[in-house]
mmCIF file of C-alpha atoms in Angstrom:
data_model
loop_
_atom_site.group_PDB
_atom_site.id
_atom_site.type_symbol
_atom_site.label_atom_id
_atom_site.label_comp_id
_atom_site.label_asym_id
_atom_site.label_seq_id
_atom_site.Cartn_x
_atom_site.Cartn_y
_atom_site.Cartn_z
ATOM 1 C CA MET A 204 -13.637 -17.052 -24.984
ATOM 2 C CA LYS A 205 -16.523 -17.882 -22.681
ATOM 3 C CA ILE A 206 -15.822 -19.943 -19.569
ATOM 4 C CA LYS A 207 -17.980 -22.841 -20.816
ATOM 5 C CA GLU A 208 -15.843 -23.018 -23.968
ATOM 6 C CA MET A 209 -12.595 -23.382 -22.004
ATOM 7 C CA GLN A 210 -11.004 -26.648 -21.052
ATOM 8 C CA LYS A 211 -11.954 -27.347 -17.462
ATOM 9 C CA ALA A 212 -8.405 -26.924 -16.128
ATOM 10 C CA TYR A 213 -8.274 -23.358 -17.525
ATOM 11 C CA ARG A 214 -11.528 -22.114 -16.007
ATOM 12 C CA PRO A 215 -10.949 -19.579 -13.201
ATOM 13 C CA ARG A 216 -11.912 -21.746 -10.224
ATOM 14 C CA GLU A 217 -10.172 -24.851 -11.472
ATOM 15 C CA LYS A 218 -7.109 -22.854 -12.467
ATOM 16 C CA LEU A 219 -6.963 -21.362 -8.971
ATOM 17 C CA ALA A 220 -7.199 -24.807 -7.400
ATOM 18 C CA ILE A 221 -4.431 -26.225 -9.587
ATOM 19 C CA GLN A 222 -2.034 -23.289 -10.022
ATOM 20 C CA GLY A 223 -2.879 -20.973 -7.129
ATOM 21 C CA ALA A 224 -4.618 -17.593 -7.004
ATOM 22 C CA GLN A 225 -1.481 -15.748 -8.142
ATOM 23 C CA SER A 226 -1.759 -17.412 -11.572
ATOM 24 C CA LEU A 227 -5.106 -15.776 -12.349
ATOM 25 C CA SER A 228 -5.549 -12.543 -14.282
ATOM 26 C CA ASP A 229 -7.437 -9.627 -12.741
ATOM 27 C CA PRO A 230 -10.662 -10.414 -14.650
ATOM 28 C CA GLU A 231 -10.404 -14.089 -13.665
ATOM 29 C CA LEU A 232 -10.112 -13.204 -9.978
ATOM 30 C CA LEU A 233 -13.056 -10.826 -10.225
ATOM 31 C CA ALA A 234 -15.081 -13.451 -12.078
ATOM 32 C CA ILE A 235 -14.707 -15.851 -9.154
ATOM 33 C CA ILE A 236 -16.009 -13.199 -6.790
ATOM 34 C CA LEU A 237 -18.969 -12.208 -8.984
ATOM 35 C CA LYS A 238 -19.880 -15.856 -9.749
ATOM 36 C CA THR A 239 -22.415 -15.277 -12.562
ATOM 37 C CA GLY A 240 -22.870 -13.157 -15.645
ATOM 38 C CA THR A 241 -25.906 -12.487 -17.843
ATOM 39 C CA LYS A 242 -27.709 -14.362 -20.582
ATOM 40 C CA LYS A 243 -25.661 -12.452 -23.175
ATOM 41 C CA GLU A 244 -22.283 -12.390 -21.440
ATOM 42 C CA ASP A 245 -20.677 -14.763 -18.995
ATOM 43 C CA VAL A 246 -19.067 -13.539 -15.790
ATOM 44 C CA LEU A 247 -15.568 -13.356 -17.280
ATOM 45 C CA GLU A 248 -16.766 -11.016 -20.022
ATOM 46 C CA VAL A 249 -18.575 -8.844 -17.469
ATOM 47 C CA SER A 250 -15.397 -8.695 -15.381
ATOM 48 C CA HIS A 251 -13.350 -7.600 -18.412
ATOM 49 C CA LYS A 252 -15.842 -4.798 -19.162
ATOM 50 C CA LEU A 253 -15.790 -3.585 -15.574
ATOM 51 C CA ILE A 254 -11.998 -3.420 -15.356
ATOM 52 C CA ASN A 255 -11.651 -1.910 -18.843
ATOM 53 C CA LYS A 256 -14.059 0.907 -17.999
ATOM 54 C CA TYR A 257 -12.754 1.929 -14.597
ATOM 55 C CA GLY A 258 -9.270 0.406 -14.344
ATOM 56 C CA LEU A 259 -8.238 -1.814 -11.476
ATOM 57 C CA ASP A 260 -6.706 1.116 -9.593
ATOM 58 C CA LYS A 261 -9.960 3.139 -9.647
ATOM 59 C CA LEU A 262 -12.400 0.291 -9.119
ATOM 60 C CA SER A 263 -12.218 0.604 -5.345
ATOM 61 C CA GLU A 264 -13.366 4.238 -5.592
ATOM 62 C CA CYS A 265 -16.533 3.504 -7.590
ATOM 63 C CA SER A 266 -19.911 4.113 -6.020
ATOM 64 C CA LEU A 267 -22.686 1.534 -6.176
ATOM 65 C CA THR A 268 -24.333 3.626 -8.887
ATOM 66 C CA GLU A 269 -21.185 3.764 -11.022
ATOM 67 C CA LEU A 270 -20.653 0.013 -10.770
ATOM 68 C CA GLN A 271 -24.213 -0.658 -11.862
ATOM 69 C CA GLU A 272 -23.641 1.229 -15.115
ATOM 70 C CA ILE A 273 -22.035 -1.970 -16.403
ATOM 71 C CA GLU A 274 -24.593 -4.405 -17.785
ATOM 72 C CA GLY A 275 -24.548 -7.487 -15.616
ATOM 73 C CA ILE A 276 -23.647 -5.602 -12.423
ATOM 74 C CA GLY A 277 -26.772 -5.191 -10.325
ATOM 75 C CA PHE A 278 -27.159 -3.939 -6.804
ATOM 76 C CA ALA A 279 -26.029 -7.211 -5.189
ATOM 77 C CA LYS A 280 -22.859 -7.503 -7.287
ATOM 78 C CA ALA A 281 -22.027 -3.826 -6.760
ATOM 79 C CA CYS A 282 -22.288 -4.414 -3.000
ATOM 80 C CA GLU A 283 -20.021 -7.461 -3.293
ATOM 81 C CA ILE A 284 -17.340 -5.412 -5.070
ATOM 82 C CA ASN A 285 -17.495 -2.590 -2.502
ATOM 83 C CA ALA A 286 -17.367 -5.119 0.327
ATOM 84 C CA LEU A 287 -14.340 -6.790 -1.277
ATOM 85 C CA PHE A 288 -12.289 -3.591 -1.255
ATOM 86 C CA GLU A 289 -13.376 -2.641 2.248
ATOM 87 C CA PHE A 290 -12.385 -6.118 3.488
ATOM 88 C CA ASN A 291 -9.003 -5.777 1.781
ATOM 89 C CA LYS A 292 -8.511 -2.358 3.392
ATOM 90 C CA ARG A 293 -9.263 -3.770 6.843
ATOM 91 C CA HIS A 294 -6.991 -6.752 6.195
ATOM 92 C CA ASN A 295 -4.095 -4.428 5.385
ATOM 93 C CA MET A 296 -4.768 -2.436 8.547
ATOM 94 C CA ALA A 297 -4.922 -5.591 10.677
ATOM 95 C CA LYS A 298 -1.455 -6.687 9.532
ATOM 96 C CA ASN A 299 0.135 -3.701 11.226
ATOM 97 C CA PRO A 300 -1.873 -2.985 14.377
ATOM 98 C CA ILE A 301 -0.797 0.186 16.171
ATOM 99 C CA ASN A 302 -1.716 0.456 19.825
ATOM 100 C CA ARG A 303 0.508 3.336 20.890
ATOM 101 C CA ILE A 304 1.254 6.658 19.200
ATOM 102 C CA THR A 305 4.871 7.812 19.451
ATOM 103 C CA GLN A 306 5.161 10.026 16.363
ATOM 104 C CA ALA A 307 3.177 11.440 13.439
ATOM 105 C CA SER A 308 4.099 8.511 11.200
ATOM 106 C CA ASP A 309 2.141 6.208 13.532
ATOM 107 C CA VAL A 310 -0.984 8.246 12.850
ATOM 108 C CA PHE A 311 -0.294 8.118 9.110
ATOM 109 C CA ASP A 312 0.186 4.335 9.216
ATOM 110 C CA LEU A 313 -3.020 3.915 11.213
ATOM 111 C CA PHE A 314 -5.267 5.973 8.930
ATOM 112 C CA HIS A 315 -3.730 6.205 5.468
ATOM 113 C CA GLU A 316 -5.173 2.934 4.218
ATOM 114 C CA ARG A 317 -8.730 3.812 5.184
ATOM 115 C CA LEU A 318 -8.609 7.433 4.009
ATOM 116 C CA LYS A 319 -6.525 7.304 0.832
ATOM 117 C CA ASN A 320 -9.500 6.956 -1.533
ATOM 118 C CA GLU A 321 -11.965 9.196 0.300
ATOM 119 C CA LYS A 322 -13.305 12.090 -1.748
ATOM 120 C CA GLN A 323 -14.298 14.157 1.291
ATOM 121 C CA GLU A 324 -12.275 15.363 4.236
ATOM 122 C CA HIS A 325 -12.745 13.180 7.329
ATOM 123 C CA PHE A 326 -11.865 14.777 10.658
ATOM 124 C CA TYR A 327 -10.980 12.342 13.481
ATOM 125 C CA ILE A 328 -9.709 12.484 17.015
ATOM 126 C CA ILE A 329 -7.568 9.768 18.571
ATOM 127 C CA MET A 330 -7.927 9.496 22.340
ATOM 128 C CA LEU A 331 -4.829 8.552 24.331
ATOM 129 C CA SER A 332 -3.854 7.490 27.829
ATOM 130 C CA THR A 333 -1.104 9.176 29.838
ATOM 131 C CA LYS A 334 1.418 6.854 28.130
ATOM 132 C CA ASN A 335 0.012 7.500 24.652
ATOM 133 C CA HIS A 336 -1.802 4.182 24.319
ATOM 134 C CA ILE A 337 -4.870 4.427 22.107
ATOM 135 C CA ILE A 338 -8.108 4.421 24.093
ATOM 136 C CA GLY A 339 -10.330 5.006 21.083
ATOM 137 C CA GLU A 340 -11.038 7.102 18.018
ATOM 138 C CA HIS A 341 -13.995 9.162 16.905
ATOM 139 C CA LEU A 342 -15.110 10.595 13.551
ATOM 140 C CA VAL A 343 -16.064 14.192 14.281
ATOM 141 C CA SER A 344 -17.087 15.413 10.828
ATOM 142 C CA LYS A 345 -17.027 14.902 7.072
ATOM 143 C CA GLY A 346 -16.599 17.712 4.598
ATOM 144 C CA VAL A 347 -14.472 20.847 4.376
ATOM 145 C CA LEU A 348 -12.669 21.587 7.633
ATOM 146 C CA ASP A 349 -13.697 25.033 8.892
ATOM 147 C CA ALA A 350 -12.720 26.558 12.211
ATOM 148 C CA ALA A 351 -16.016 28.437 12.248
ATOM 149 C CA ILE A 352 -18.084 25.244 12.413
ATOM 150 C CA ILE A 353 -15.798 22.940 14.429
ATOM 151 C CA GLU A 354 -17.185 23.034 17.963
ATOM 152 C CA PRO A 355 -14.658 22.136 20.685
ATOM 153 C CA ARG A 356 -17.382 20.454 22.740
ATOM 154 C CA GLU A 357 -18.055 18.002 19.869
ATOM 155 C CA VAL A 358 -14.339 17.232 19.601
ATOM 156 C CA PHE A 359 -13.662 16.811 23.315
ATOM 157 C CA ARG A 360 -16.925 15.128 24.352
ATOM 158 C CA PRO A 361 -15.748 11.581 23.442
ATOM 159 C CA ALA A 362 -12.361 12.300 25.052
ATOM 160 C CA ILE A 363 -14.059 13.296 28.308
ATOM 161 C CA LYS A 364 -16.303 10.204 28.186
ATOM 162 C CA SER A 365 -13.245 7.990 27.667
ATOM 163 C CA ALA A 366 -11.244 9.735 30.406
ATOM 164 C CA ALA A 367 -8.503 10.459 27.867
ATOM 165 C CA SER A 368 -5.458 12.404 29.024
ATOM 166 C CA LYS A 369 -4.484 13.544 25.531
ATOM 167 C CA ILE A 370 -5.835 13.637 22.010
ATOM 168 C CA ILE A 371 -4.462 13.856 18.491
ATOM 169 C CA ILE A 372 -6.593 15.302 15.716
ATOM 170 C CA LEU A 373 -6.217 14.325 12.091
ATOM 171 C CA HIS A 374 -7.875 14.694 8.746
ATOM 172 C CA ASN A 375 -7.216 13.833 5.113
ATOM 173 C CA HIS A 376 -6.769 16.023 2.049
ATOM 174 C CA PRO A 377 -8.458 14.301 -0.924
ATOM 175 C CA SER A 378 -6.216 16.346 -3.263
ATOM 176 C CA GLY A 379 -3.263 14.309 -1.993
ATOM 177 C CA ASP A 380 -1.330 17.395 -0.843
ATOM 178 C CA PRO A 381 -1.060 17.388 2.969
ATOM 179 C CA GLN A 382 0.078 21.010 3.309
ATOM 180 C CA PRO A 383 -2.226 22.857 5.720
ATOM 181 C CA SER A 384 -4.653 25.581 4.753
ATOM 182 C CA PRO A 385 -5.154 28.675 6.953
ATOM 183 C CA GLU A 386 -8.382 27.045 8.149
ATOM 184 C CA ASP A 387 -6.444 23.935 9.220
ATOM 185 C CA ILE A 388 -4.128 26.079 11.343
ATOM 186 C CA ASP A 389 -7.067 28.000 12.817
ATOM 187 C CA VAL A 390 -8.792 24.761 13.812
ATOM 188 C CA THR A 391 -5.621 23.511 15.476
ATOM 189 C CA LYS A 392 -5.047 26.659 17.517
ATOM 190 C CA LYS A 393 -8.696 26.792 18.541
ATOM 191 C CA LEU A 394 -8.609 23.211 19.815
ATOM 192 C CA ILE A 395 -5.260 23.622 21.579
ATOM 193 C CA GLU A 396 -6.797 26.439 23.624
ATOM 194 C CA ALA A 397 -9.907 24.397 24.388
ATOM 195 C CA GLY A 398 -7.785 21.422 25.431
ATOM 196 C CA ASN A 399 -5.734 23.552 27.800
ATOM 197 C CA THR A 400 -8.951 24.745 29.448
ATOM 198 C CA LEU A 401 -10.210 21.166 29.832
ATOM 199 C CA ASN A 402 -6.800 19.809 30.895
ATOM 200 C CA ILE A 403 -6.789 17.440 27.917
ATOM 201 C CA LYS A 404 -3.657 18.113 25.915
ATOM 202 C CA LEU A 405 -3.866 18.235 22.139
ATOM 203 C CA LEU A 406 -0.581 16.578 21.156
ATOM 204 C CA ASP A 407 -0.679 17.108 17.425
ATOM 205 C CA HIS A 408 -2.685 17.670 14.257
ATOM 206 C CA VAL A 409 -1.777 15.313 11.398
ATOM 207 C CA ILE A 410 -2.918 15.864 7.819
ATOM 208 C CA ILE A 411 -2.829 12.806 5.582
ATOM 209 C CA GLY A 412 -2.171 13.125 1.866
ATOM 210 C CA ASN A 413 -1.218 10.729 -0.894
ATOM 211 C CA GLY A 414 1.605 8.688 0.617
ATOM 212 C CA LYS A 415 2.777 11.562 2.822
ATOM 213 C CA TRP A 416 1.688 13.673 5.759
ATOM 214 C CA TRP A 417 2.096 16.999 7.509
ATOM 215 C CA ASN A 418 1.913 17.536 11.262
ATOM 216 C CA TYR A 419 1.570 20.644 13.380
ATOM 217 C CA ARG A 420 4.094 19.799 16.087
ATOM 218 C CA GLU A 421 7.035 19.288 13.722
ATOM 219 C CA ASP A 422 6.191 22.366 11.649
ATOM 220 C CA ASN A 423 6.835 24.658 14.662
ATOM 221 C CA ILE A 424 3.984 27.002 13.825
ATOM 222 C CA ASP A 425 3.602 29.865 16.307
#
């Protein structure tokens, strides 16, 4: 049924105002965000098609191009959908702010939300004070992690600029399995040596998977 054919109290916006947002279906919520449909299909029908094609769980992973494959979703609407999921991700992160790293789970909690849907590896450093308070973070690279192309100067440059006493390195495994590869171990050992030379201690290397993590310090690798 098209929105115009519904009784006013059952249209998405009016229903939200009367019964609350929790009473709306997924397509109804999306319809409110998208606002308008096409001449052939109203916004509720477009929302149904979008969710039916990709599934609500995969919608946040869609590129702008993929979203625009649905008739009625142009560039502007595709941007709105991407912005919606990014805003939700940042909202979830803001609810549990972490200012000090005490263990590997803190790193997981800090980065899992932003990295869980990434299809490439993202390699970060977290810069810390002498008491492990976070001074800053820096994205070093995207793509496959390779000890041969990771330059210590690129990793430690932001730490030196920030006068950090320690750093933690981390990256994600898009496969969801956080177990380290030989290259992951090589990168860690290479950066530990560089940190010792620069007097900036590398505390740990955390690998983030799907709902779980691995970390170098607790694995007791020689």
